Coordinates of C-alpha atoms and ligand atoms in Angstrom, one line a residue:
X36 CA 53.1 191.7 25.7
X37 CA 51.9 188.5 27.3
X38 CA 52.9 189.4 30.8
X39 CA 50.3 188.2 32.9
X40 CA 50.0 185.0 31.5
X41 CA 52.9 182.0 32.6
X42 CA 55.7 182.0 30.1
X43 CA 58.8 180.0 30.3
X44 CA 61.8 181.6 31.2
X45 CA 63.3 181.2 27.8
X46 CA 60.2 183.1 26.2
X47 CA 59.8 185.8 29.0
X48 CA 63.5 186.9 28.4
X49 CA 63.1 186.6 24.7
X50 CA 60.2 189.4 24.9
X51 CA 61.6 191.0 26.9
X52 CA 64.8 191.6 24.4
X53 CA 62.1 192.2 21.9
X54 CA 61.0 194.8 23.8
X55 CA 63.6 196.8 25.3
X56 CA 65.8 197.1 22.0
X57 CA 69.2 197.0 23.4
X58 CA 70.2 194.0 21.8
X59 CA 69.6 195.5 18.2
X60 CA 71.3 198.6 19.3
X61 CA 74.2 197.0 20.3
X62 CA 74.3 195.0 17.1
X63 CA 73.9 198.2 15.0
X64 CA 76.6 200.2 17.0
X65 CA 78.6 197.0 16.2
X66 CA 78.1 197.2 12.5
X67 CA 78.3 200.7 12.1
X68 CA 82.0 200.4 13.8
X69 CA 82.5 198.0 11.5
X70 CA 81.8 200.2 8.4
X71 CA 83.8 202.7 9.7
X72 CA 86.9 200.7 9.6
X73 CA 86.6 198.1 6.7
X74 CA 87.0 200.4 3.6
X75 CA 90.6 201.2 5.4
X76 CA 91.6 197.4 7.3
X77 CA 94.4 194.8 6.4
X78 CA 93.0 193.1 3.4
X79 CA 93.5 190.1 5.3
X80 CA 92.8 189.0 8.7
X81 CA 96.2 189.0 10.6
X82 CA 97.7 186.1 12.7
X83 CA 96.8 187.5 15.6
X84 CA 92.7 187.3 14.5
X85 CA 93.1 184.0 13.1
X86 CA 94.9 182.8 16.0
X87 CA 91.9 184.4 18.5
X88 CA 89.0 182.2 16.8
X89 CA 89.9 179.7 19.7
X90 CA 87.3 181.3 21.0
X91 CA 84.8 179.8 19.6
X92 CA 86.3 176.4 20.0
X93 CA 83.7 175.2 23.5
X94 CA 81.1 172.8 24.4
X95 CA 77.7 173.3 23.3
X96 CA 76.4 175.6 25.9
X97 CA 73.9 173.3 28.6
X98 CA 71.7 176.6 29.3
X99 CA 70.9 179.6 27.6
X100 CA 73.2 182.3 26.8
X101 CA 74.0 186.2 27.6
X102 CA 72.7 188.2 24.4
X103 CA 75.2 190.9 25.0
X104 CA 78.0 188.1 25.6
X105 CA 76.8 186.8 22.0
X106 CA 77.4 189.8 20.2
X107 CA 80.7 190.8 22.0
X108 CA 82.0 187.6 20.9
X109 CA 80.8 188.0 17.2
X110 CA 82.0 191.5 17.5
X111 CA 85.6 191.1 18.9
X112 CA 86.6 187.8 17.7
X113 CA 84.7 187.4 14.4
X114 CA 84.6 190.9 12.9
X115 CA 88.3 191.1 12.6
X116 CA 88.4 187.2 11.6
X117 CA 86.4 188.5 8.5
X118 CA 87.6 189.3 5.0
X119 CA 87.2 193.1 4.1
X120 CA 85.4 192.1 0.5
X121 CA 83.2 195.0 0.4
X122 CA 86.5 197.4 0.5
X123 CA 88.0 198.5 -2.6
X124 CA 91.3 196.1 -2.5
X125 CA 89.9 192.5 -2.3
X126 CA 90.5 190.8 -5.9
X127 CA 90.2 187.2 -5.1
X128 CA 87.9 184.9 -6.5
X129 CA 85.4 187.0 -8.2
X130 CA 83.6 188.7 -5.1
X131 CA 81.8 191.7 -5.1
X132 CA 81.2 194.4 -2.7
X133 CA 77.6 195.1 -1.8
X134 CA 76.3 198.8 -2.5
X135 CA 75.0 200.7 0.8
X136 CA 70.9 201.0 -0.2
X137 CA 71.0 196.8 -0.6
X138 CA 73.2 196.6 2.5
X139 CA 70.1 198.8 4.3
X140 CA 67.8 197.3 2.6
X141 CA 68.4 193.9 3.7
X142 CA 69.0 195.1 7.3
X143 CA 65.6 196.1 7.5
X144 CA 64.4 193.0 5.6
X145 CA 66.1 190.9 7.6
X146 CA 63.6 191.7 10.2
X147 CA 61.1 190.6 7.9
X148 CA 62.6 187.4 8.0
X149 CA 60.2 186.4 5.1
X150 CA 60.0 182.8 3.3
X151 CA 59.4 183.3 -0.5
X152 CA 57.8 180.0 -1.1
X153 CA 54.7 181.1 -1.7
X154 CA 52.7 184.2 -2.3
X155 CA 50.4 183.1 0.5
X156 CA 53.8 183.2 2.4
X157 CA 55.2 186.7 1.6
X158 CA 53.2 189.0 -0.9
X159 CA 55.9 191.5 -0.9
X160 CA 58.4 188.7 -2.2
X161 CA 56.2 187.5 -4.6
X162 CA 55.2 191.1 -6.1
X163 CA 59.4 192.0 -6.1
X164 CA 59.8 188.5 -7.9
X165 CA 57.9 189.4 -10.3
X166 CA 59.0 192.8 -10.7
X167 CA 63.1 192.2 -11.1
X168 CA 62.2 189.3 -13.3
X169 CA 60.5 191.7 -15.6
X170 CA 63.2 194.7 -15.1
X171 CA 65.9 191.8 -15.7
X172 CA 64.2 190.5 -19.0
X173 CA 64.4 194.6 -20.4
X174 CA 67.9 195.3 -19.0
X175 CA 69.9 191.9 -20.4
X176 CA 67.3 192.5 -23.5
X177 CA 65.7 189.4 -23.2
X178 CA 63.1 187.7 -24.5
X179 CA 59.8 189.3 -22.4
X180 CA 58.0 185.6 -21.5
X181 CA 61.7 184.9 -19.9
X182 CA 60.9 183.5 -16.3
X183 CA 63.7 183.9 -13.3
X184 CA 64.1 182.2 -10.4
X185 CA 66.3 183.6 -7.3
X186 CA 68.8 181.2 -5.6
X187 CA 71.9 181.2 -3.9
X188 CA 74.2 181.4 -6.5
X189 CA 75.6 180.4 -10.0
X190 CA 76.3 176.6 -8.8
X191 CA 72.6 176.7 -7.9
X192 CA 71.2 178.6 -11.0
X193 CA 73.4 176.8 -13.4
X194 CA 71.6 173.4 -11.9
X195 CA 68.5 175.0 -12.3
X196 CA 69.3 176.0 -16.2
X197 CA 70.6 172.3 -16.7
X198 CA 67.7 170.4 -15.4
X199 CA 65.2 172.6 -17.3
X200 CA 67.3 171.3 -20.6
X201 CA 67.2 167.8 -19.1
X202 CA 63.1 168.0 -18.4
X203 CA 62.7 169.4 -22.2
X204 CA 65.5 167.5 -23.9
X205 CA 64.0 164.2 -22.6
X206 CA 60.3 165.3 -23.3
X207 CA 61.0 165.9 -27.2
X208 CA 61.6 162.2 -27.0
X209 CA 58.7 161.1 -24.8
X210 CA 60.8 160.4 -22.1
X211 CA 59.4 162.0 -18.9
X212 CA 62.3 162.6 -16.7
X213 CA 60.6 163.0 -13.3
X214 CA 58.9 159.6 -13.7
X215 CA 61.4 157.7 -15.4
X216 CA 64.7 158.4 -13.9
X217 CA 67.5 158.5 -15.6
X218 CA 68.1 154.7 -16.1
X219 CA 67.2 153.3 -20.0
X220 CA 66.4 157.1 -21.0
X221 CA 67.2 158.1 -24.8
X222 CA 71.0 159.2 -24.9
X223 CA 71.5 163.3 -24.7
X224 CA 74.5 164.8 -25.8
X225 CA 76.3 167.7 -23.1
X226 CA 78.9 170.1 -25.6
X227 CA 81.0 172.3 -23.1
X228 CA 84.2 174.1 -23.6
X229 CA 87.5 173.0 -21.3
X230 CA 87.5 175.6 -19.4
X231 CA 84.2 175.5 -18.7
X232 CA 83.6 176.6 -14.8
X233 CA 83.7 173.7 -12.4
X234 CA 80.3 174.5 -11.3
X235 CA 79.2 173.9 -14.6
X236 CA 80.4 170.1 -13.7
X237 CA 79.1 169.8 -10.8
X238 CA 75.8 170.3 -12.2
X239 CA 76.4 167.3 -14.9
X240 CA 77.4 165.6 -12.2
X241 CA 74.3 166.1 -10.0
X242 CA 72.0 165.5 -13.0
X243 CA 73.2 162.2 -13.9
X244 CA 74.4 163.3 -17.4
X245 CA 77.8 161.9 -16.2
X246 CA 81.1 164.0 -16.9
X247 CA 82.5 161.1 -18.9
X248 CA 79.8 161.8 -21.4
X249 CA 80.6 165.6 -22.0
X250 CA 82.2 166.5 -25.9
X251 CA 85.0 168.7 -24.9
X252 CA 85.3 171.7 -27.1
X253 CA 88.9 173.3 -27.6
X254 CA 89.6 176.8 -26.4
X255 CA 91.9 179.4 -27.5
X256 CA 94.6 181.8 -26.0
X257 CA 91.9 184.0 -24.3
X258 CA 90.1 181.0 -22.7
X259 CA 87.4 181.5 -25.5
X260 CA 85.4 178.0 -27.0
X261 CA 86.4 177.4 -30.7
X262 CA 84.0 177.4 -33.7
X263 CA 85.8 175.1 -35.9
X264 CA 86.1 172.4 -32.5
X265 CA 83.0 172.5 -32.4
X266 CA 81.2 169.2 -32.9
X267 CA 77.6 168.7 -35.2
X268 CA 74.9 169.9 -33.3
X269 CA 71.7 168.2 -33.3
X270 CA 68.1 168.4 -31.7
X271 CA 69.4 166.2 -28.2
X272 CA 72.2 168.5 -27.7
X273 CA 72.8 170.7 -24.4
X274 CA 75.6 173.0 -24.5
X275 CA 76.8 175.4 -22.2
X276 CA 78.8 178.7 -22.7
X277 CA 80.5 181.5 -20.9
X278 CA 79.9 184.8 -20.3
X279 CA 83.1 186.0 -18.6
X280 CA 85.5 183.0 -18.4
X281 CA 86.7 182.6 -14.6
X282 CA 90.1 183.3 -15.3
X283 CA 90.6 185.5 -18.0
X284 CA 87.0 187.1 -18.5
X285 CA 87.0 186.2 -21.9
X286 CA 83.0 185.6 -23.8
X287 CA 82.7 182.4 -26.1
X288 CA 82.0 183.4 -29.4
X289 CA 77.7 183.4 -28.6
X290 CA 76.1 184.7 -31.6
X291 CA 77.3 182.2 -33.8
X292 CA 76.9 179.0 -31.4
X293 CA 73.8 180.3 -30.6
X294 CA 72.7 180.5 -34.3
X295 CA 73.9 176.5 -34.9
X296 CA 72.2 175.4 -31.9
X297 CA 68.7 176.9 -32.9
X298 CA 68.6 175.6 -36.4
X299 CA 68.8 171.5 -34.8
X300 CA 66.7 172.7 -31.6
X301 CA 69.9 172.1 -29.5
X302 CA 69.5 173.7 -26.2
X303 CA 71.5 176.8 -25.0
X304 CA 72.8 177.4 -21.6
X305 CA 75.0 180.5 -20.3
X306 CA 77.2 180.8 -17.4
X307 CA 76.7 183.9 -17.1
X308 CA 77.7 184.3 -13.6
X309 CA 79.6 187.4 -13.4
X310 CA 79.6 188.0 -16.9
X311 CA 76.2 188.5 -18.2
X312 CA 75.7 191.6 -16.8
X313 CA 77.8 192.7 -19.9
X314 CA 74.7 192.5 -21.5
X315 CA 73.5 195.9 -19.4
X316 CA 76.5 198.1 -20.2
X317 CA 76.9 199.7 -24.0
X318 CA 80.1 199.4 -24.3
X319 CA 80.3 195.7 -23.2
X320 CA 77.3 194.7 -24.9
X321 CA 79.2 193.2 -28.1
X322 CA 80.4 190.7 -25.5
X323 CA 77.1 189.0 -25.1
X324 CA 75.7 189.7 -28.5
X325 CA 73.3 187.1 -29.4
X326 CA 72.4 185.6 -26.3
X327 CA 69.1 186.0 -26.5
X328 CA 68.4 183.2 -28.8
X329 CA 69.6 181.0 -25.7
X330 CA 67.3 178.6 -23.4
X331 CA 68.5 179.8 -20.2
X332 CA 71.0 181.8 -18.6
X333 CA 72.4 181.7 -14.6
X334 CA 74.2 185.2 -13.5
X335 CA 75.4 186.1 -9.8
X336 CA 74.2 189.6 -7.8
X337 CA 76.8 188.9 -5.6
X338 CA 79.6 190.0 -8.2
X339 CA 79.6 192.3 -10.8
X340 CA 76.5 193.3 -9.6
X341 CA 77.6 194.3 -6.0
X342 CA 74.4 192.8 -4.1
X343 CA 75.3 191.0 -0.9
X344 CA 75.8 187.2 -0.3
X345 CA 73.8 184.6 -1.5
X346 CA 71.9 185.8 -4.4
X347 CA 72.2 184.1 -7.4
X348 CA 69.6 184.3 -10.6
X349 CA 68.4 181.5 -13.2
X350 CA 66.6 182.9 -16.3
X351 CA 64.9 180.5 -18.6
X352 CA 62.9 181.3 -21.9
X353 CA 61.1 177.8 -21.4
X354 CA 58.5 178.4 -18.6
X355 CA 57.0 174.8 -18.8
X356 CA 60.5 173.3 -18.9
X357 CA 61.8 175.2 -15.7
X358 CA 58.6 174.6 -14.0
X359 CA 58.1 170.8 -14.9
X360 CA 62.0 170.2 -13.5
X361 CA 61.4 171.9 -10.2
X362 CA 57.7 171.7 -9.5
X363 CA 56.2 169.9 -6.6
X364 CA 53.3 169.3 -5.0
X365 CA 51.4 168.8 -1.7
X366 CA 48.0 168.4 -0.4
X367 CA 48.9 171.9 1.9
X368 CA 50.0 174.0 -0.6
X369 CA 47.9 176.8 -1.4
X370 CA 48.6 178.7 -4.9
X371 CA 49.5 181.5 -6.3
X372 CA 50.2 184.2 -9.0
X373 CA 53.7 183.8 -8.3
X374 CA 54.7 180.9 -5.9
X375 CA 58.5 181.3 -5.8
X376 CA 59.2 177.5 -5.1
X377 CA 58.5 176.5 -8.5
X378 CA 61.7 178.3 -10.1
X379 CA 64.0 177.1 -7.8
X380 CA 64.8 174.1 -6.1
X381 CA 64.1 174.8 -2.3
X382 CA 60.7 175.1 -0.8
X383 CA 61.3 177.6 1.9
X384 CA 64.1 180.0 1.0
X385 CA 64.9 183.6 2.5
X386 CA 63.9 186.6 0.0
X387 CA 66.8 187.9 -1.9
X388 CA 65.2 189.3 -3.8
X389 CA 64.5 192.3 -1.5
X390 CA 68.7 193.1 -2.1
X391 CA 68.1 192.5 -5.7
X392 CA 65.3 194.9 -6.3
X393 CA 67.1 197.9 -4.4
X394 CA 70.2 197.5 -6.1
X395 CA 68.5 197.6 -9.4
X396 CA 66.1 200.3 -8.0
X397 CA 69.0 202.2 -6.7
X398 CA 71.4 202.0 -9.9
X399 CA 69.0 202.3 -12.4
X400 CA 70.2 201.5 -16.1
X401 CA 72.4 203.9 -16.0
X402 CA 74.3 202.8 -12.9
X403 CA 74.3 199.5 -14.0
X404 CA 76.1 200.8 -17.1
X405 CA 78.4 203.1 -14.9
X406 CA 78.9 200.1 -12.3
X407 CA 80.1 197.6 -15.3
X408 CA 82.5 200.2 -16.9
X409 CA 84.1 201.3 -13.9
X410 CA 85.1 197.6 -12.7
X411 CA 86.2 197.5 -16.4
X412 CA 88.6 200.8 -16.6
X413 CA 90.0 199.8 -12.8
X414 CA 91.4 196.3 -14.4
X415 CA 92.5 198.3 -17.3
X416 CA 94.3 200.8 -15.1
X417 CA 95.9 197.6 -13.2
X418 CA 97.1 196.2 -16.5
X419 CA 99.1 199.0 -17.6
X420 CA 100.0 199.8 -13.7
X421 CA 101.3 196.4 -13.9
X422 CA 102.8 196.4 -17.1
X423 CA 104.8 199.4 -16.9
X424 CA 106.4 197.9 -13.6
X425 CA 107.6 195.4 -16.1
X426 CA 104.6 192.4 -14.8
X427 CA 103.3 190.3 -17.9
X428 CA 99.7 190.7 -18.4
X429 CA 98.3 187.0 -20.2
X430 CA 95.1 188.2 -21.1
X431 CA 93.4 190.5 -23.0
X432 CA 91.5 192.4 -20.3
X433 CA 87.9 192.4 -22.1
X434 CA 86.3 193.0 -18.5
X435 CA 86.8 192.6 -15.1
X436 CA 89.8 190.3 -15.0
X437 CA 93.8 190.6 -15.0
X438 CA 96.2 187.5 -15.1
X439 CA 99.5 188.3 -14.1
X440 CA 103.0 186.5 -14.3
X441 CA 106.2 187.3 -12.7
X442 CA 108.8 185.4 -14.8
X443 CA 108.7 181.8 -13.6
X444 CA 106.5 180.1 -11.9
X445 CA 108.6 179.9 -8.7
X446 CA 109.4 183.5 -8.8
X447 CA 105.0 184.3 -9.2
X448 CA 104.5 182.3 -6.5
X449 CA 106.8 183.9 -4.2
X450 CA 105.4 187.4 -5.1
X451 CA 101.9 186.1 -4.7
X452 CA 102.4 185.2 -1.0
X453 CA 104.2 188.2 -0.2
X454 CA 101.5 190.3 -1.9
X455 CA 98.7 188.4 0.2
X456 CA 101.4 188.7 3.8
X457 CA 101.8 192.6 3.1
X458 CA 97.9 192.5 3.1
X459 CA 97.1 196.1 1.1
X460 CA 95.0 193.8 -1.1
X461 CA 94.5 190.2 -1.9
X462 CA 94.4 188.2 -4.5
X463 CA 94.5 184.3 -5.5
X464 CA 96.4 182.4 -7.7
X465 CA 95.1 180.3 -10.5
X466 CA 97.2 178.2 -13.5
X467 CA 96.7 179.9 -17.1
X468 CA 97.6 177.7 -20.0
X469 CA 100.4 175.7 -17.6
X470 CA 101.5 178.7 -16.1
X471 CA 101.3 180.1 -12.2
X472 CA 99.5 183.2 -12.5
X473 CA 98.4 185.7 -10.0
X474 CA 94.2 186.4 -10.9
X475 CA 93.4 190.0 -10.6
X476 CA 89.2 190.3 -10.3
X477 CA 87.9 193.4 -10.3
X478 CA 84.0 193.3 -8.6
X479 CA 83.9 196.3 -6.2
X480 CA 82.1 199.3 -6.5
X481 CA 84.3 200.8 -3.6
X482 CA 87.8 200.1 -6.0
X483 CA 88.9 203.6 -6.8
X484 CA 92.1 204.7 -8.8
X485 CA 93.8 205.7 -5.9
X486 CA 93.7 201.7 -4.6
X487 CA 94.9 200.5 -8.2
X488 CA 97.9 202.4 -7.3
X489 CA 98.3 201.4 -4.2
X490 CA 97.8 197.5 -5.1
X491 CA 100.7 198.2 -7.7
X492 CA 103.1 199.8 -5.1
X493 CA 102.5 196.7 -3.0
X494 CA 103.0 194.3 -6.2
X495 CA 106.3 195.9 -7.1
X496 CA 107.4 195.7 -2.5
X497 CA 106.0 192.1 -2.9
X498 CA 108.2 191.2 -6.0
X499 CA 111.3 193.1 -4.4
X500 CA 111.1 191.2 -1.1
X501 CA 110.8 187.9 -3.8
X502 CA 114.0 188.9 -5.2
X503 CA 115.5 189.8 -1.4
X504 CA 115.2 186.5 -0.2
X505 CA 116.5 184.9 -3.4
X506 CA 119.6 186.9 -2.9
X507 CA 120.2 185.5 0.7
X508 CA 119.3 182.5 -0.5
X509 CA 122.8 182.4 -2.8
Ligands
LIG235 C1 81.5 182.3 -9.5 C2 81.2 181.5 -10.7 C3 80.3 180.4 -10.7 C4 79.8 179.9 -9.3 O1 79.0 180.9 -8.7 P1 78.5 180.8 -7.2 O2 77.7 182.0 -7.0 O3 79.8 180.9 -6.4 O4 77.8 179.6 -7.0 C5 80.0 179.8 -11.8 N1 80.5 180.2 -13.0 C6 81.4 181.3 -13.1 C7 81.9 181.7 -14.4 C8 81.7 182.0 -11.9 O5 82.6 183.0 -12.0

């Protein structure tokens, strides 16, 4: 390279990393030790871990760094600061594992370091945009003119979804959005249910629709939105549903909303984040049934889906409207068949959509279908685990999720942080219908049955160490 012309020092030792490999070696070794251990680690990082990431705690640095020193310190300090969530025992939140061809796959494409902006930018991530958006349209079975665009998640999708029924809702009243603002604009009505995810807010909230202004719709038991609570729908009207309710992984009742909503013209979003992929597995599909007549629909790789971190997905059946809400211009920008800016709300943005396309090029329909059911008999095997050990299950387990109660709430608490200090799996705690509940997600592809029965060995320790320090309590 460039030697014999007059670098700075910064630049000459930076080709000369580039050159000699040893950096990426080490960070490779690194990782690779890392695998090794993480399908077998504490589900939780220990004290001692937590207590090292002092570490970190220093000055900005006044000159450049050691490379080596960089990665020992990522290595030793923040590897075992990390959570273990592409093992087998991690159930909080709803967080997936990643499978191994998407974790190689974005190793490599991380040396790409493409921008998908543009198709001028990165051909290859305009040409696997299009792709996935056409293999995603044929496995969710929806309609084929269905455009995608690839964020960083469901809070970022569901936005995306939202302002593409803002764009159209205002436009059927000759109200142009993007010019006119939001002030004196024709009233639209937002129809959600209550336990609709606080994402879903977040986006009203962003948007300007104001959360005052939402018509709450009741739920039932299962978390589910109820037909007869339902207000009239008309023509002005955005409503959002569930696929896979946050808590309980229950499905609003789609076909039939779906059916109101497109005799007014109302539009239909789905929060869909971990749930849609339903859709893609026969014996879940009854779940989604239906939501194809919707507008647009967000959905998560990063769960169910098992691609890694950020990758997130918003499908919309109204091209112009999705476009029109996130379009832009400049006198600089050169266009293209696909210019991936004007799906999503960022200009530059790293392609995910490289993890996306090997996951569903390495699963196939088939272990999409095999992926969904096996998260599915794993919470069912939890359940009963659970049950038999004399644990209430709250919820009907329709996918991926388990609620879990250990008489009163004091006494579920207690077993909760035990279960999370013995650290053979994690998971969080959430409030069902005004109860303390321990939330049970189910998103790895690594969760054999083997770690269901471990998880319940360490739920029943957790629960008699609960009733332990009650005792000495007395
Ligand atoms: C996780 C989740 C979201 C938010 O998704 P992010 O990818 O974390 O932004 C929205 N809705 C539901 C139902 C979810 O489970």
């Amino acid at each position: 390279m460039a030697n014999s012309t007059k670098l700075s020092k910064i630049q000459d030792a930076m080709f000369q990393e580039i050159q000699d490999h040893q950096l990426f070696t080490s960070a490779q070794s690194y990782a690779f030790q890392y695998l090794n251990e993480v399908f077998d680690r504490n589900v939780y990082p220990t004290e001692e871990a937590l207590n090292k990431l002092t570490h970190f705690e220093e000055e900005m640095p006044n000159t450049s760094g050691n490379v080596q020193e960089i990665l020992d310190s990522l290595h030793y300090y923040g590897s075992p600061a990390t959570l273990p969530t592409l093992g087998g025992r991690y159930f909080g939140f709803v967080t997936g594992s990643s499978i191994p061809a998407t974790l190689a796959a974005k190793s490599l494409s991380d040396f790409w370091d493409q921008n998908s902006a543009m198709e001028v930018l990165s051909p290859i991530s305009a040409k696997l945009e299009t792709v996935v958006e056409n293999w995603l349209c044929e496995l969710l079975g929806l309609p084929q003119h269905t455009v995608a665009g690839f964020v960083s998640g469901s809070s970022m999708a569901i936005y995306c979804g939202l302002a593409a029924a803002r764009w159209r809702l205002f436009q059927k009243n000759g109200w142009d959005v993007n010019e006119q603002g939001m002030n004196g604009a024709p009233k639209v009505r937002v129809v959600t249910g209550k336990h609709t995810h606080s994402t879903v807010l977040k986006a009203i909230q962003l948007l300007g629709f104001g959360k005052a202004n939402i018509e709450w719709v009741e739920v039932d038991k299962q978390g589910r939105m109820v037909l007869e609570s339902m207000p009239e729908l008309d023509g002005n009207t955005l409503i959002i549903l569930q696929a896979g309710n946050v808590n309980s992984g229950s499905f609003d009742p789609i076909e039939a909303i779906c059916q109101k909503a497109q005799e007014v013209g109302a539009w239909v979003h789905i929060d869909g984040a971990f749930g849609l992929w339903a859709a893609a597995a026969e014996r879940f599909q009854y779940l989604t049934k239906g939501m194809e007549l919707a507008q647009s629909w967000s959905a998560d790789g990063h769960k169910t889906l098992n691609t890694p971190y950020d990758c997130g997905i918003i499908l919309c059946q109204d091209k112009e409207a999705l476009v029109s809400a996130l379009h832009m211009s400049g006198a600089y920008i050169v266009e293209g068949k696909r210019d991936g800016m004007y799906y999503t709300p960022e200009m530059s943005r790293r392609s995910r959509v490289i993890e996306l396309w090997a996951t569903l090029k390495y699963l196939g329909k088939s272990g999409v279908d095999e992926l969904v059911s096996n998260l599915n008999e794993r919470a069912v095997q939890f359940a009963q685990g659970l049950g038999d050990q004399g644990f209430e299950v709250l919820n009907e387990v329709v996918f991926n999720q388990v609620l879990i109660a250990c008489g009163e709430d004091e006494m579920t608490e207690k077993v909760l942080k035990n279960l999370q200090e013995l650290r053979v799996c994690w998971c969080g705690g959430s409030m069902w219908h005004g109860r303390k509940v321990i939330r049970i997600s189910v998103c790895s592809w690594a969760t054999t049955p083997e770690d269901v029965d471990l998880c319940v060995a360490s739920f029943v320790k957790a629960r008699a160490l609960a009733k332990e320090s009650e005792l000495a309590e007395v």
